[in-house]
Coordinates of C-alpha atoms and ligand atoms in Angstrom, one line a residue:
M502 CA -70.1 127.7 -120.8
L503 CA -73.8 127.1 -120.7
R504 CA -74.2 130.7 -122.0
R505 CA -72.6 129.5 -125.2
L506 CA -74.7 126.4 -125.7
S507 CA -78.2 126.6 -126.7
V508 CA -80.5 123.8 -127.3
A509 CA -82.4 123.5 -130.5
V510 CA -85.0 120.9 -131.0
A511 CA -87.0 120.0 -134.1
G512 CA -89.8 122.2 -132.7
G513 CA -87.5 124.9 -131.4
L514 CA -87.7 124.1 -127.7
L515 CA -85.2 125.3 -125.2
L516 CA -83.8 123.1 -122.5
A517 CA -82.7 124.5 -119.2
S518 CA -79.6 122.9 -117.6
A519 CA -79.8 121.9 -114.0
V520 CA -76.8 120.8 -112.1
A521 CA -76.7 120.0 -108.4
G522 CA -74.8 117.9 -105.9
C523 CA -71.4 116.6 -106.0
G524 CA -69.2 113.5 -106.0
A525 CA -68.6 111.0 -108.8
S526 CA -66.3 108.1 -109.6
D527 CA -64.7 107.8 -112.9
D528 CA -63.5 104.3 -113.5
A529 CA -65.0 101.8 -116.0
G530 CA -65.7 99.6 -113.0
S531 CA -66.8 96.0 -113.0
G532 CA -69.1 94.1 -110.8
N533 CA -70.5 97.3 -109.1
S534 CA -74.2 97.3 -109.4
G535 CA -75.3 100.4 -111.1
G536 CA -79.0 101.3 -110.9
G537 CA -80.2 99.9 -107.6
G538 CA -80.6 101.1 -104.0
D539 CA -79.9 104.8 -103.5
D540 CA -81.0 107.7 -105.6
K541 CA -77.6 108.2 -107.3
I542 CA -77.9 107.9 -111.0
T543 CA -75.2 105.7 -112.6
L544 CA -74.0 106.8 -116.1
G545 CA -71.9 104.5 -118.3
F546 CA -70.0 106.7 -120.7
S547 CA -67.8 105.3 -123.6
Q548 CA -65.4 107.9 -125.0
V549 CA -63.7 107.7 -128.4
G550 CA -60.2 108.1 -127.1
A551 CA -57.7 111.0 -126.5
E552 CA -56.8 111.8 -130.1
S553 CA -57.2 115.6 -130.0
G554 CA -57.3 118.7 -127.8
W555 CA -61.1 118.8 -128.5
R556 CA -61.4 115.2 -127.0
T557 CA -59.4 116.1 -123.9
A558 CA -61.7 119.0 -123.3
N559 CA -64.8 117.0 -123.9
T560 CA -63.7 114.3 -121.4
K561 CA -63.0 116.9 -118.8
S562 CA -66.4 118.5 -119.4
V563 CA -68.1 115.2 -119.0
Q564 CA -66.2 114.2 -115.8
D565 CA -66.5 117.7 -114.1
S566 CA -70.2 117.9 -115.0
A567 CA -71.0 114.4 -113.7
A568 CA -69.2 115.3 -110.4
S569 CA -71.2 118.5 -109.9
A570 CA -74.4 116.8 -110.9
G571 CA -73.9 114.1 -108.4
I572 CA -73.9 111.5 -111.1
D573 CA -71.9 108.3 -110.6
L574 CA -69.8 108.1 -113.8
K575 CA -68.4 105.0 -115.2
F576 CA -65.9 106.3 -117.8
S577 CA -64.4 104.0 -120.4
D578 CA -61.9 105.0 -123.1
A579 CA -62.2 103.1 -126.4
Q580 CA -58.8 104.1 -127.7
G581 CA -60.3 104.8 -131.1
K582 CA -61.7 101.3 -131.6
Q583 CA -65.3 100.5 -132.2
E584 CA -64.9 96.9 -130.8
N585 CA -63.8 98.5 -127.5
Q586 CA -66.9 100.7 -127.4
I587 CA -69.2 97.7 -128.1
K588 CA -67.5 95.8 -125.2
A589 CA -67.9 98.8 -122.9
I590 CA -71.5 99.2 -123.7
R591 CA -72.1 95.5 -123.1
N592 CA -70.3 95.9 -119.7
F593 CA -72.6 98.8 -118.8
I594 CA -75.6 96.6 -119.7
T595 CA -74.3 93.8 -117.5
Q596 CA -73.7 96.3 -114.6
R597 CA -77.2 97.6 -115.1
V598 CA -76.2 101.3 -115.2
D599 CA -79.1 103.7 -115.3
V600 CA -78.1 105.5 -118.6
I601 CA -75.6 104.8 -121.3
A602 CA -74.0 107.7 -123.2
F603 CA -71.3 107.3 -125.9
S604 CA -69.6 109.2 -128.6
P605 CA -69.4 106.8 -131.5
V606 CA -66.0 106.1 -133.1
V607 CA -67.6 105.5 -136.4
E608 CA -71.2 106.0 -137.8
S609 CA -72.2 102.5 -138.7
G610 CA -72.5 99.1 -137.1
W611 CA -74.4 99.9 -133.8
G612 CA -77.7 98.2 -134.4
T613 CA -77.0 94.9 -132.5
V614 CA -75.6 96.3 -129.3
L615 CA -78.0 99.2 -129.1
K616 CA -80.9 96.7 -129.5
E617 CA -79.3 94.9 -126.5
A618 CA -79.5 98.1 -124.5
K619 CA -83.0 98.7 -125.6
D620 CA -84.1 95.2 -124.6
A621 CA -82.5 95.8 -121.2
N622 CA -84.6 99.0 -120.8
I623 CA -81.5 101.2 -120.5
P624 CA -81.8 104.6 -122.2
V625 CA -79.0 105.5 -124.6
I626 CA -77.8 109.0 -125.3
L627 CA -75.5 109.7 -128.3
T628 CA -73.1 112.5 -127.5
D629 CA -70.9 114.5 -130.0
R630 CA -71.3 112.1 -132.9
A631 CA -74.4 110.5 -134.6
I632 CA -74.8 107.0 -136.0
D633 CA -76.3 106.2 -139.4
D634 CA -78.9 103.6 -138.2
P635 CA -82.4 104.5 -139.5
D636 CA -84.0 103.1 -136.3
T637 CA -84.1 106.2 -134.1
T638 CA -85.8 104.3 -131.3
L639 CA -82.3 102.8 -130.5
Y640 CA -81.4 106.0 -128.6
K641 CA -83.2 108.7 -126.8
T642 CA -81.4 111.7 -128.1
F643 CA -78.3 112.9 -129.9
I644 CA -76.5 116.0 -128.5
G645 CA -73.8 117.5 -130.6
S646 CA -72.8 119.8 -133.4
D647 CA -74.0 119.9 -137.0
F648 CA -70.8 118.8 -138.8
V649 CA -72.1 119.3 -142.3
E650 CA -72.8 123.0 -141.4
E651 CA -69.2 123.3 -140.1
G652 CA -67.9 122.0 -143.4
K653 CA -70.1 124.5 -145.2
K654 CA -68.8 127.4 -143.1
A655 CA -65.3 126.3 -144.0
G656 CA -66.2 126.3 -147.7
Q657 CA -68.0 129.7 -147.5
W658 CA -64.9 131.4 -146.0
L659 CA -62.9 130.1 -148.9
V660 CA -65.4 131.3 -151.5
K661 CA -65.3 134.8 -150.0
E662 CA -61.5 134.8 -149.7
Y663 CA -61.1 134.1 -153.4
E664 CA -64.0 136.2 -154.6
G665 CA -63.3 137.9 -157.9
K666 CA -60.2 135.8 -158.6
T667 CA -60.2 133.4 -161.6
E668 CA -57.0 131.3 -161.2
T669 CA -57.3 127.7 -160.0
V670 CA -57.2 127.3 -156.2
N671 CA -55.4 124.0 -155.3
I672 CA -56.7 122.6 -152.0
V673 CA -55.4 119.7 -150.0
E674 CA -57.6 118.1 -147.4
L675 CA -56.7 116.3 -144.1
Q676 CA -59.8 114.2 -143.2
G677 CA -60.7 113.1 -139.8
S678 CA -60.7 109.4 -138.8
P679 CA -62.3 107.2 -141.4
G680 CA -66.0 106.5 -141.0
A681 CA -66.5 109.1 -138.2
A682 CA -69.4 111.4 -138.5
P683 CA -67.3 114.6 -138.3
A684 CA -64.9 113.3 -141.0
N685 CA -67.8 112.3 -143.4
D686 CA -69.9 115.4 -142.8
R687 CA -67.1 118.1 -142.7
K688 CA -65.9 116.7 -146.1
S689 CA -69.3 116.7 -147.7
G690 CA -70.4 120.1 -146.3
F691 CA -67.2 121.7 -147.6
A692 CA -67.5 119.9 -151.0
D693 CA -71.0 121.0 -151.4
V694 CA -70.1 124.7 -151.1
I695 CA -67.0 124.8 -153.2
K696 CA -68.4 122.8 -156.1
A697 CA -70.3 125.8 -157.3
D698 CA -67.0 127.3 -158.6
P699 CA -64.8 125.0 -160.7
K700 CA -61.7 127.1 -159.8
F701 CA -61.6 125.2 -156.5
K702 CA -59.8 121.9 -156.9
V703 CA -59.2 119.4 -154.2
I704 CA -56.0 117.9 -155.4
A705 CA -55.3 115.6 -152.5
S706 CA -57.4 114.3 -149.7
Q707 CA -56.4 111.8 -147.0
T708 CA -57.0 110.9 -143.4
G709 CA -54.8 112.4 -140.7
Q710 CA -56.8 110.5 -138.0
F711 CA -57.6 113.7 -136.2
T712 CA -54.1 113.7 -134.7
R713 CA -51.1 116.0 -134.9
T714 CA -48.7 113.2 -135.7
D715 CA -50.7 112.0 -138.7
G716 CA -51.5 115.5 -139.7
K717 CA -47.9 116.3 -139.9
A718 CA -46.9 113.0 -141.7
V719 CA -49.6 113.4 -144.4
M720 CA -48.9 117.0 -145.0
E721 CA -45.2 116.1 -145.6
T722 CA -46.3 113.6 -148.3
F723 CA -48.7 116.2 -149.8
L724 CA -45.8 118.7 -149.9
K725 CA -43.6 116.3 -151.7
S726 CA -46.2 115.2 -154.3
Q727 CA -47.9 118.5 -154.8
P728 CA -45.7 121.5 -155.9
D729 CA -48.4 124.0 -156.0
I730 CA -50.7 124.0 -152.8
D731 CA -52.8 127.1 -152.1
V732 CA -55.0 125.9 -149.3
L733 CA -55.1 123.3 -146.6
Y734 CA -58.5 122.3 -145.2
A735 CA -58.0 120.2 -142.0
H736 CA -61.0 118.6 -140.3
N737 CA -59.6 119.6 -136.9
D738 CA -57.1 122.0 -135.3
D739 CA -54.7 119.2 -134.2
M740 CA -54.2 118.0 -137.8
G741 CA -53.7 121.6 -138.9
L742 CA -51.2 122.2 -136.1
G743 CA -49.2 119.1 -137.2
A744 CA -49.4 120.3 -140.9
I745 CA -48.0 123.6 -139.8
E746 CA -44.8 121.9 -138.6
A747 CA -44.5 120.2 -141.9
I748 CA -45.1 123.3 -143.9
E749 CA -42.5 125.3 -141.8
A750 CA -40.0 122.4 -142.2
A751 CA -40.5 122.6 -146.0
G752 CA -39.5 126.3 -145.8
K753 CA -42.9 127.7 -146.5
K754 CA -45.0 130.1 -144.4
P755 CA -48.2 128.7 -143.0
G756 CA -51.1 131.1 -143.4
T757 CA -49.4 133.0 -146.1
D758 CA -47.9 130.6 -148.7
I759 CA -50.5 128.1 -147.8
K760 CA -53.8 129.3 -146.4
I761 CA -55.2 127.1 -143.6
I762 CA -58.8 126.4 -142.5
T763 CA -59.4 124.1 -139.5
V764 CA -62.3 123.1 -137.2
D765 CA -62.7 123.0 -133.4
A766 CA -61.1 126.2 -132.0
V767 CA -59.3 124.7 -129.1
K768 CA -56.6 127.0 -127.4
D769 CA -53.6 125.8 -129.4
G770 CA -55.6 126.2 -132.6
M771 CA -56.7 129.7 -131.6
T772 CA -53.2 130.6 -130.7
A773 CA -51.9 129.7 -134.1
L774 CA -54.9 131.6 -135.7
S775 CA -54.0 134.7 -133.6
E776 CA -50.4 134.4 -135.0
N777 CA -51.8 134.3 -138.6
K778 CA -50.5 130.7 -139.1
I779 CA -54.1 129.5 -139.5
N780 CA -56.4 131.8 -141.4
F781 CA -59.9 130.7 -140.3
I782 CA -61.4 128.3 -137.6
V783 CA -64.9 126.9 -137.5
E784 CA -65.8 126.4 -133.9
C785 CA -67.0 123.1 -132.5
S786 CA -67.7 123.1 -128.8
P787 CA -66.6 120.1 -126.7
L788 CA -68.3 121.4 -123.6
L789 CA -71.2 119.1 -123.8
G790 CA -71.1 117.8 -120.1
P791 CA -73.6 120.1 -118.4
Q792 CA -76.3 119.5 -121.0
L793 CA -75.5 115.8 -121.1
M794 CA -76.0 115.5 -117.3
D795 CA -79.4 117.3 -117.6
L796 CA -80.5 114.9 -120.3
V797 CA -79.3 111.9 -118.3
K798 CA -81.5 113.0 -115.4
K799 CA -84.4 113.4 -117.6
A800 CA -83.9 110.1 -119.3
K801 CA -83.6 108.3 -116.0
A802 CA -86.8 110.0 -114.8
G803 CA -88.6 108.8 -117.9
E804 CA -89.3 112.3 -119.1
T805 CA -89.7 113.1 -122.7
I806 CA -86.5 114.6 -124.2
P807 CA -86.0 116.1 -127.6
Q808 CA -84.6 113.7 -130.3
R809 CA -81.9 116.2 -131.3
V810 CA -80.0 118.7 -129.1
L811 CA -77.8 121.0 -131.2
T812 CA -74.8 123.0 -129.9
E813 CA -74.5 126.6 -131.0
E814 CA -71.2 127.6 -132.6
T815 CA -69.4 130.4 -134.3
T816 CA -66.3 130.9 -136.4
F817 CA -63.1 132.8 -135.8
T818 CA -60.8 135.1 -137.8
P819 CA -57.3 135.9 -136.5
E820 CA -58.6 139.2 -135.0
Q821 CA -61.5 137.5 -133.3
A822 CA -59.1 134.8 -132.0
K823 CA -57.0 137.4 -130.3
E824 CA -60.0 138.8 -128.6
A825 CA -61.4 135.5 -127.5
L826 CA -58.2 133.8 -126.4
P827 CA -57.9 135.3 -122.8
S828 CA -61.3 133.9 -121.8
R829 CA -61.1 130.7 -123.8
K830 CA -62.0 127.7 -121.6
Y831 CA -60.5 125.0 -123.7
Ligands
GYE126 O1 -63.6 117.8 -134.0 C1 -62.0 116.3 -133.4 C2 -62.1 115.0 -132.5 O2 -66.1 114.4 -132.8 C3 -66.4 116.7 -132.9 O3 -63.4 114.5 -132.9 C4 -65.5 115.6 -132.6 C5 -64.2 115.5 -133.3 C6 -63.3 116.8 -133.2 O4 -61.1 114.2 -132.4 O5 -60.9 117.0 -132.9

């Protein structure tokens, strides 16, 4: 997996990933003192939840990598709620963990709690999603994808697909969870690209919460209210997969009657792509664990680390999905 992830920094540095040792616990814990005594690094990690295949793969990557790096992981699941993440971060501060990492449920509202971590001298690493606070001293680094770029890639595929055609293209959009960086950015990147041609019209756009259940339910309402849908753009595979069920139930053929673009490229998404039920997937890698552990070690050692660590990603057509599927790790 490391092969697939390169590290880009403002200045173009490359970070080598080092993993060593073994053994880690994975409870949120309480009352265990974190940083003291032995050499073992304690990492408090607050995860968004378990909303999607991407998230499950990301959690596994973090847990497995902590174990092989010999890092004591205190894992906390926020169940999609910012208030739970703030509580977890405060717990980590009280426990005096060595490093805090978290994947922010939403972009805004982190100033106060991150200031508390800073005052307690605990380095913070943002993983997967960014925050919109202009004070970049509140965290050491942000490791994750460029979601605007992902949205643009989705838009570029569409532009190419309808090249030379003049008829209106009616698009419905399933957005990720409200306020989350990947929902905001995938929407704006896509909109930026398609606005160049007025034939592209987003006729309905609503959140499907990044889940299959909501993706299906919202697609059902789209199908009822919009008789003429050409394209579905879903901000992740899971919502696209839910929507496929709704489209089939409405007697239409996903991928043919309605073209579908999604983001993530998890196994189930790639399978649907290989069956031509999805037409194009923009990859977003959840395998952030090894690089995260490397950054945790560096942060604990007080080493300078790049402010931005970017994951490298590709895109998939049905043919490419067929080729990639047998060796797909998530
Ligand atoms: O695309 C989606 C998940 O933050 C990149 O969150 C992540 C997104 C991912 O629920 O499936």
